[in-house]
PDB file of C-alpha atoms in Angstrom:
ATOM      1  CA  MET A   1      -1.981  -9.157   0.296  1.00 98.00           C
ATOM      2  CA  THR A   2      -1.925  -6.693  -2.546  1.00 98.00           C
ATOM      3  CA  GLY A   3      -0.318  -3.199  -2.656  1.00 98.00           C
ATOM      4  CA  PHE A   4       0.091  -0.907  -5.612  1.00 96.00           C
ATOM      5  CA  ALA A   5       1.802   3.043  -5.421  1.00 93.00           C
ATOM      6  CA  GLY A   6      -1.767   5.512  -4.524  1.00 92.00           C
ATOM      7  CA  ALA A   7      -2.453   8.215  -2.200  1.00 92.00           C
ATOM      8  CA  GLY A   8       0.820   8.078   0.073  1.00 92.00           C
ATOM      9  CA  PHE A   9       2.326   5.668  -1.209  1.00 95.00           C
ATOM     10  CA  ILE A  10       1.064   3.417   2.259  1.00 96.00           C
ATOM     11  CA  GLY A  11       0.194   0.234   0.170  1.00 97.00           C
ATOM     12  CA  ASN A  12       3.496  -0.822  -1.147  1.00 97.00           C
ATOM     13  CA  THR A  13       5.518   0.988   2.068  1.00 96.00           C
ATOM     14  CA  ALA A  14       3.474  -0.976   4.806  1.00 97.00           C
ATOM     15  CA  LEU A  15       3.771  -4.133   2.851  1.00 98.00           C
ATOM     16  CA  MET A  16       7.491  -3.507   1.582  1.00 97.00           C
ATOM     17  CA  HIS A  17       7.933  -2.022   4.639  1.00 96.00           C
ATOM     18  CA  ALA A  18       6.516  -5.726   6.672  1.00 97.00           C
ATOM     19  CA  ALA A  19       8.647  -7.653   3.970  1.00 97.00           C
ATOM     20  CA  ARG A  20      11.901  -6.134   5.555  1.00 94.00           C
ATOM     21  CA  THR A  21      10.952  -6.565   9.427  1.00 95.00           C
ATOM     22  CA  LYS A  22       9.513 -10.068   8.971  1.00 96.00           C
ATOM     23  CA  GLY A  23      12.296 -11.229   6.657  1.00 96.00           C
ATOM     24  CA  TYR A  24      10.994 -12.311   3.945  1.00 97.00           C
ATOM     25  CA  LYS A  25      12.365 -13.462   0.584  1.00 96.00           C
ATOM     26  CA  GLN A  26      12.091 -11.976  -3.079  1.00 96.00           C
ATOM     27  CA  VAL A  27      10.405 -14.568  -4.887  1.00 96.00           C
ATOM     28  CA  ALA A  28       9.102 -13.588  -8.232  1.00 96.00           C
ATOM     29  CA  HIS A  29       8.582 -10.148 -10.203  1.00 95.00           C
ATOM     30  CA  LEU A  30       6.497  -8.884 -13.089  1.00 94.00           C
ATOM     31  CA  HIS A  31       8.277  -7.575 -16.572  1.00 91.00           C
ATOM     32  CA  GLY A  32       6.885  -7.069 -19.766  1.00 90.00           C
ATOM     33  CA  LYS A  33       5.627  -4.131 -22.645  1.00 90.00           C
ATOM     34  CA  MET A  34       1.728  -3.636 -20.626  1.00 90.00           C
ATOM     35  CA  MET A  35       4.482  -2.517 -17.357  1.00 90.00           C
ATOM     36  CA  PRO A  36       6.435   1.224 -16.853  1.00 88.00           C
ATOM     37  CA  PRO A  37       9.575   0.941 -17.867  1.00 91.00           C
ATOM     38  CA  THR A  38      11.134   1.825 -13.741  1.00 92.00           C
ATOM     39  CA  MET A  39      13.411   0.340 -11.674  1.00 93.00           C
ATOM     40  CA  ILE A  40      13.902   0.920  -7.734  1.00 92.00           C
ATOM     41  CA  LEU A  41      16.894   0.939  -6.001  1.00 91.00           C
ATOM     42  CA  VAL A  42      16.193  -1.923  -3.115  1.00 84.00           C
ATOM     43  CA  GLU A  43      19.032  -1.448  -0.188  1.00 84.00           C
ATOM     44  CA  GLY A  44      21.379  -0.888  -2.237  1.00 91.00           C
ATOM     45  CA  LYS A  45      20.245  -2.984  -5.063  1.00 92.00           C
ATOM     46  CA  PRO A  46      18.590  -2.190  -8.421  1.00 95.00           C
ATOM     47  CA  LYS A  47      15.136  -4.751  -8.154  1.00 94.00           C
ATOM     48  CA  HIS A  48      12.617  -5.219 -11.066  1.00 95.00           C
ATOM     49  CA  SER A  49       9.135  -1.927 -10.055  1.00 95.00           C
ATOM     50  CA  PHE A  50       6.533  -5.110  -8.717  1.00 97.00           C
ATOM     51  CA  ARG A  51       8.028  -7.738  -6.316  1.00 97.00           C
ATOM     52  CA  ILE A  52       6.418 -10.496  -5.259  1.00 98.00           C
ATOM     53  CA  TYR A  53       7.587 -11.785  -1.553  1.00 98.00           C
ATOM     54  CA  THR A  54       6.996 -14.812   0.380  1.00 97.00           C
ATOM     55  CA  ASP A  55       7.402 -15.615   4.295  1.00 96.00           C
ATOM     56  CA  ALA A  56       9.812 -18.629   4.797  1.00 94.00           C
ATOM     57  CA  SER A  57       6.123 -21.240   4.700  1.00 94.00           C
ATOM     58  CA  ASP A  58       5.143 -19.885   1.571  1.00 92.00           C
ATOM     59  CA  GLU A  59       1.863 -18.989   4.493  1.00 95.00           C
ATOM     60  CA  TYR A  60       1.620 -15.160   3.614  1.00 97.00           C
ATOM     61  CA  MET A  61       2.624 -13.845  -0.187  1.00 98.00           C
ATOM     62  CA  PHE A  62       2.804  -9.742  -1.125  1.00 98.00           C
ATOM     63  CA  LEU A  63       2.393  -8.379  -4.298  1.00 98.00           C
ATOM     64  CA  ILE A  64       4.273  -4.993  -3.797  1.00 98.00           C
ATOM     65  CA  SER A  65       4.781  -2.454  -6.553  1.00 97.00           C
ATOM     66  CA  GLU A  66       6.358   1.228  -7.009  1.00 94.00           C
ATOM     67  CA  SER A  67       4.899   1.635 -10.549  1.00 91.00           C
ATOM     68  CA  MET A  68       1.442   4.265 -11.369  1.00 88.00           C
ATOM     69  CA  LEU A  69       0.636   1.116 -14.053  1.00 88.00           C
ATOM     70  CA  GLN A  70      -1.792   2.646 -16.771  1.00 87.00           C
ATOM     71  CA  ALA A  71      -5.164   1.374 -16.998  1.00 89.00           C
ATOM     72  CA  GLU A  72      -4.778   0.044 -19.852  1.00 91.00           C
ATOM     73  CA  SER A  73      -3.033  -2.862 -18.598  1.00 94.00           C
ATOM     74  CA  ALA A  74      -4.596  -3.478 -15.186  1.00 95.00           C
ATOM     75  CA  TRP A  75      -7.534  -5.875 -17.025  1.00 96.00           C
ATOM     76  CA  THR A  76      -4.968  -8.259 -18.396  1.00 96.00           C
ATOM     77  CA  ILE A  77      -2.797  -7.538 -15.280  1.00 96.00           C
ATOM     78  CA  GLY A  78      -4.767  -9.086 -13.297  1.00 96.00           C
ATOM     79  CA  GLN A  79      -6.019 -12.085 -15.399  1.00 97.00           C
ATOM     80  CA  GLU A  80      -1.797 -13.343 -15.924  1.00 96.00           C
ATOM     81  CA  LEU A  81      -1.430 -12.618 -12.382  1.00 96.00           C
ATOM     82  CA  MET A  82      -4.682 -14.191 -10.762  1.00 97.00           C
ATOM     83  CA  ALA A  83      -3.366 -17.637 -12.796  1.00 96.00           C
ATOM     84  CA  TRP A  84      -0.722 -18.121 -12.090  1.00 96.00           C
ATOM     85  CA  LEU A  85      -2.187 -17.124  -7.563  1.00 96.00           C
ATOM     86  CA  LYS A  86      -4.309 -19.843  -8.387  1.00 95.00           C
ATOM     87  CA  LYS A  87      -1.003 -22.151  -8.579  1.00 94.00           C
ATOM     88  CA  THR A  88       0.733 -21.595  -5.235  1.00 93.00           C
ATOM     89  CA  GLY A  89      -3.281 -22.641  -3.677  1.00 92.00           C
ATOM     90  CA  LEU A  90      -4.958 -18.926  -3.363  1.00 96.00           C
ATOM     91  CA  LYS A  91      -7.383 -18.846  -0.401  1.00 94.00           C
ATOM     92  CA  GLU A  92      -8.206 -15.154  -0.542  1.00 97.00           C
ATOM     93  CA  ILE A  93      -6.275 -12.058  -1.445  1.00 98.00           C
ATOM     94  CA  VAL A  94      -6.607  -9.150   0.867  1.00 99.00           C
ATOM     95  CA  ALA A  95      -6.169  -5.408  -0.119  1.00 99.00           C
ATOM     96  CA  PHE A  96      -4.338  -1.970   1.312  1.00 98.00           C
ATOM     97  CA  GLU A  97      -4.974   0.858  -0.997  1.00 96.00           C
ATOM     98  CA  GLY A  98      -4.790   4.665   0.426  1.00 94.00           C
ATOM     99  CA  PHE A  99      -7.894   7.172   0.088  1.00 90.00           C
ATOM    100  CA  PRO A 100      -8.119  10.879  -0.222  1.00 85.00           C
ATOM    101  CA  PHE A 101     -10.653  10.370   3.020  1.00 78.00           C
ATOM    102  CA  ALA A 102     -11.741  13.609   5.181  1.00 66.00           C
ATOM    103  CA  GLN A 103     -12.893  11.648   8.097  1.00 77.00           C
ATOM    104  CA  LYS A 104     -10.404   9.513  10.280  1.00 84.00           C
ATOM    105  CA  GLY A 105     -10.580   5.365  10.426  1.00 92.00           C
ATOM    106  CA  ILE A 106      -9.664   2.585   8.452  1.00 96.00           C
ATOM    107  CA  PHE A 107     -12.177   1.376   6.447  1.00 96.00           C
ATOM    108  CA  GLY A 108     -14.022  -1.569   4.325  1.00 97.00           C
ATOM    109  CA  PHE A 109     -14.880  -4.046   2.977  1.00 98.00           C
ATOM    110  CA  THR A 110     -15.010  -8.054   2.502  1.00 98.00           C
ATOM    111  CA  THR A 111     -16.816 -10.638   0.162  1.00 98.00           C
ATOM    112  CA  GLY A 112     -15.922 -13.740   2.829  1.00 95.00           C
ATOM    113  CA  GLU A 113     -16.845 -13.456   5.894  1.00 94.00           C
ATOM    114  CA  LYS A 114     -13.675 -11.896   8.334  1.00 94.00           C
ATOM    115  CA  ASN A 115     -14.517  -9.592  11.565  1.00 96.00           C
ATOM    116  CA  LEU A 116     -13.360  -6.683  10.299  1.00 98.00           C
ATOM    117  CA  GLN A 117     -15.247  -4.332  12.548  1.00 97.00           C
ATOM    118  CA  GLY A 118     -13.134  -6.914  15.066  1.00 96.00           C
ATOM    119  CA  TYR A 119      -9.799  -6.002  14.122  1.00 96.00           C
ATOM    120  CA  GLY A 120     -10.924  -2.471  13.769  1.00 95.00           C
ATOM    121  CA  ILE A 121     -11.765  -1.616   9.905  1.00 97.00           C
ATOM    122  CA  GLN A 122     -15.483   0.927   9.364  1.00 96.00           C
ATOM    123  CA  PRO A 123     -17.417  -1.779   6.909  1.00 97.00           C
ATOM    124  CA  ILE A 124     -18.469   0.816   3.739  1.00 94.00           C
ATOM    125  CA  THR A 125     -21.136  -0.070   0.801  1.00 93.00           C
ATOM    126  CA  GLU A 126     -20.680   2.284  -1.418  1.00 93.00           C
ATOM    127  CA  GLY A 127     -17.110   3.089  -3.056  1.00 90.00           C
ATOM    128  CA  ALA A 128     -14.893   2.276  -6.063  1.00 93.00           C
ATOM    129  CA  VAL A 129     -12.076   0.104  -6.621  1.00 96.00           C
ATOM    130  CA  SER A 130      -9.677   0.250  -9.085  1.00 94.00           C
ATOM    131  CA  GLY A 131      -6.583  -0.444 -11.071  1.00 95.00           C
ATOM    132  CA  VAL A 132      -5.009  -4.193 -11.013  1.00 97.00           C
ATOM    133  CA  ASN A 133      -7.257  -4.371  -7.748  1.00 98.00           C
ATOM    134  CA  ALA A 134     -10.028  -4.492  -9.738  1.00 98.00           C
ATOM    135  CA  SER A 135      -9.222  -6.814 -11.977  1.00 98.00           C
ATOM    136  CA  LEU A 136      -7.901  -9.252  -9.046  1.00 98.00           C
ATOM    137  CA  LEU A 137     -11.127  -9.096  -7.743  1.00 98.00           C
ATOM    138  CA  TYR A 138     -13.305  -9.460 -10.098  1.00 98.00           C
ATOM    139  CA  GLU A 139     -11.200 -12.890 -10.982  1.00 98.00           C
ATOM    140  CA  ALA A 140     -11.764 -13.448  -7.611  1.00 98.00           C
ATOM    141  CA  MET A 141     -15.491 -13.173  -7.715  1.00 97.00           C
ATOM    142  CA  LYS A 142     -14.920 -15.332 -10.677  1.00 96.00           C
ATOM    143  CA  GLU A 143     -13.262 -17.731  -8.890  1.00 95.00           C
ATOM    144  CA  GLY A 144     -14.172 -17.968  -5.114  1.00 96.00           C
ATOM    145  CA  VAL A 145     -11.772 -16.391  -3.820  1.00 97.00           C
ATOM    146  CA  ASP A 146     -12.572 -14.097  -0.650  1.00 98.00           C
ATOM    147  CA  TRP A 147     -11.468 -10.607  -1.541  1.00 98.00           C
ATOM    148  CA  THR A 148     -11.546  -8.124   1.059  1.00 98.00           C
ATOM    149  CA  SER A 149      -9.530  -4.165   0.716  1.00 98.00           C
ATOM    150  CA  VAL A 150      -8.396  -2.210   3.766  1.00 98.00           C
ATOM    151  CA  PHE A 151      -8.414   1.208   2.845  1.00 97.00           C
ATOM    152  CA  VAL A 152      -6.100   3.500   4.044  1.00 96.00           C
ATOM    153  CA  PRO A 153      -7.242   7.978   5.108  1.00 94.00           C
ATOM    154  CA  ALA A 154      -3.497   9.348   3.819  1.00 92.00           C
ATOM    155  CA  ARG A 155      -3.736  12.713   4.904  1.00 86.00           C
ATOM    156  CA  LEU A 156      -0.672  13.286   2.635  1.00 81.00           C
ATOM    157  CA  LEU A 157      -1.731  12.626  -1.407  1.00 79.00           C
ATOM    158  CA  SER A 158       1.598  13.123  -3.267  1.00 80.00           C
ATOM    159  CA  THR A 159       4.444  12.534  -0.987  1.00 86.00           C
ATOM    160  CA  ILE A 160       4.778   8.896   2.005  1.00 90.00           C
ATOM    161  CA  ASP A 161       2.270   9.519   4.269  1.00 92.00           C
ATOM    162  CA  TYR A 162       3.743   7.816   7.384  1.00 91.00           C
ATOM    163  CA  GLN A 163       0.852   8.040   9.320  1.00 91.00           C
ATOM    164  CA  GLY A 164      -1.146   5.969   6.863  1.00 92.00           C
ATOM    165  CA  ILE A 165       1.689   3.069   6.823  1.00 95.00           C
ATOM    166  CA  MET A 166       1.681   2.590  10.231  1.00 94.00           C
ATOM    167  CA  ASP A 167      -2.243   3.036  10.227  1.00 94.00           C
ATOM    168  CA  ALA A 168      -2.139  -0.179   7.516  1.00 96.00           C
ATOM    169  CA  VAL A 169       0.823  -2.610   9.610  1.00 97.00           C
ATOM    170  CA  GLN A 170      -1.029  -2.127  11.891  1.00 96.00           C
ATOM    171  CA  VAL A 171      -4.030  -3.511  10.262  1.00 97.00           C
ATOM    172  CA  LEU A 172      -1.827  -6.193  10.031  1.00 97.00           C
ATOM    173  CA  ASN A 173      -0.110  -7.136  12.871  1.00 97.00           C
ATOM    174  CA  THR A 174      -4.101  -7.100  14.026  1.00 96.00           C
ATOM    175  CA  MET A 175      -5.651  -8.779  11.157  1.00 97.00           C
ATOM    176  CA  PHE A 176      -2.853 -11.538  10.343  1.00 96.00           C
ATOM    177  CA  ARG A 177      -0.897 -10.988  13.860  1.00 95.00           C
ATOM    178  CA  LEU A 178       2.448 -10.786  12.138  1.00 95.00           C
ATOM    179  CA  ASP A 179       4.338  -8.306  14.705  1.00 94.00           C
ATOM    180  CA  ILE A 180       5.722  -6.328  13.332  1.00 95.00           C
ATOM    181  CA  ASP A 181       8.128  -3.146  14.859  1.00 91.00           C
ATOM    182  CA  THR A 182       6.798   0.231  13.692  1.00 89.00           C
ATOM    183  CA  GLU A 183       9.379   2.262  14.733  1.00 89.00           C
ATOM    184  CA  GLN A 184      11.375   3.668  12.793  1.00 87.00           C
ATOM    185  CA  LEU A 185       8.160   4.302  10.646  1.00 88.00           C
ATOM    186  CA  SER A 186       7.193   6.492  14.443  1.00 83.00           C
ATOM    187  CA  ARG A 187      10.996   8.380  13.408  1.00 87.00           C
ATOM    188  CA  MET A 188      10.307   9.210  10.126  1.00 82.00           C
ATOM    189  CA  SER A 189       7.181  10.219  10.930  1.00 74.00           C
ATOM    190  CA  GLU A 190       8.369  12.508  13.658  1.00 82.00           C
ATOM    191  CA  ALA A 191      11.992  13.533  11.099  1.00 80.00           C
ATOM    192  CA  PHE A 192       9.397  14.440   8.513  1.00 70.00           C
ATOM    193  CA  THR A 193       6.889  15.961  10.625  1.00 72.00           C
ATOM    194  CA  ARG A 194       9.758  18.291  12.179  1.00 76.00           C
ATOM    195  CA  ALA A 195      11.103  18.813   8.361  1.00 74.00           C
ATOM    196  CA  THR A 196       7.418  20.543   7.526  1.00 70.00           C
ATOM    197  CA  ALA A 197       7.244  22.654   9.887  1.00 69.00           C
ATOM    198  CA  ALA A 198      10.914  24.239   9.564  1.00 74.00           C
ATOM    199  CA  ARG A 199       9.898  24.624   6.049  1.00 71.00           C
ATOM    200  CA  GLN A 200       6.905  26.086   6.777  1.00 68.00           C
ATOM    201  CA  GLN A 201       7.923  28.356   9.431  1.00 73.00           C
ATOM    202  CA  GLN A 202      10.771  29.391   6.540  1.00 73.00           C
ATOM    203  CA  GLN A 203       7.990  29.919   3.853  1.00 70.00           C
ATOM    204  CA  LYS A 204       6.138  31.499   6.443  1.00 67.00           C
ATOM    205  CA  ARG A 205       9.128  33.957   7.360  1.00 61.00           C
ATOM    206  CA  GLY A 206      10.516  34.620   3.377  1.00 61.00           C
ATOM    207  CA  SER A 207       6.751  35.951   2.865  1.00 60.00           C
ATOM    208  CA  LEU A 208       6.982  38.737   6.456  1.00 52.00           C
ATOM    209  CA  LEU A 209      10.283  39.593   4.628  1.00 49.00           C
ATOM    210  CA  ASP A 210       9.134  39.936   1.117  1.00 60.00           C
ATOM    211  CA  ARG A 211       6.261  41.978   2.567  1.00 59.00           C
ATOM    212  CA  VAL A 212       8.411  44.376   4.231  1.00 53.00           C
ATOM    213  CA  LEU A 213      10.925  45.147   1.746  1.00 57.00           C
ATOM    214  CA  SER A 214       7.338  45.924  -0.086  1.00 63.00           C
ATOM    215  CA  ARG A 215       6.413  48.924   1.528  1.00 63.00           C
TER     216      ARG A 215
END
């Protein structure tokens, strides 16, 4: 599964939450001149921004990046990743992405035989995949590896969209029966909503005061 930084930071945050909740271990990272010079703190420790996690049985693998990968590097990164993934016994790839959709619902497409509607995903016939996911999709098609893209509506684009993240985790639970707890995400979503409402109210009061003083 892939989760790269994008709209609402949905894909990367959902997979990172899943990895932490399930106790998955980091087994590798991606580093090189094509990667943005970014290090992040994870549980108080500096980590590479592009990390790979697996479960204890190596059945599931999460590719997570908090960096916005440059388009000109995407083809090469995708090719190198696919060459490495093939050595691990890769069977399919599921990509989670946040997209600025206006309508509600989870959308997606697959090159395999997955019954997307059975997982609560509305199949789409038009759209686009970009960046490293596009490169991986191209390589997957060449190698005969099943690919599924899951597009989660991002209500917030430039900050963390907790509702979108919970929606993505729900798909993970439904599709792979991972039983990932979302209580922490729900609390964070509620706290963010309250903070946003308070900030908006404060801005309204400030605007009203400015109008009064300007009379």
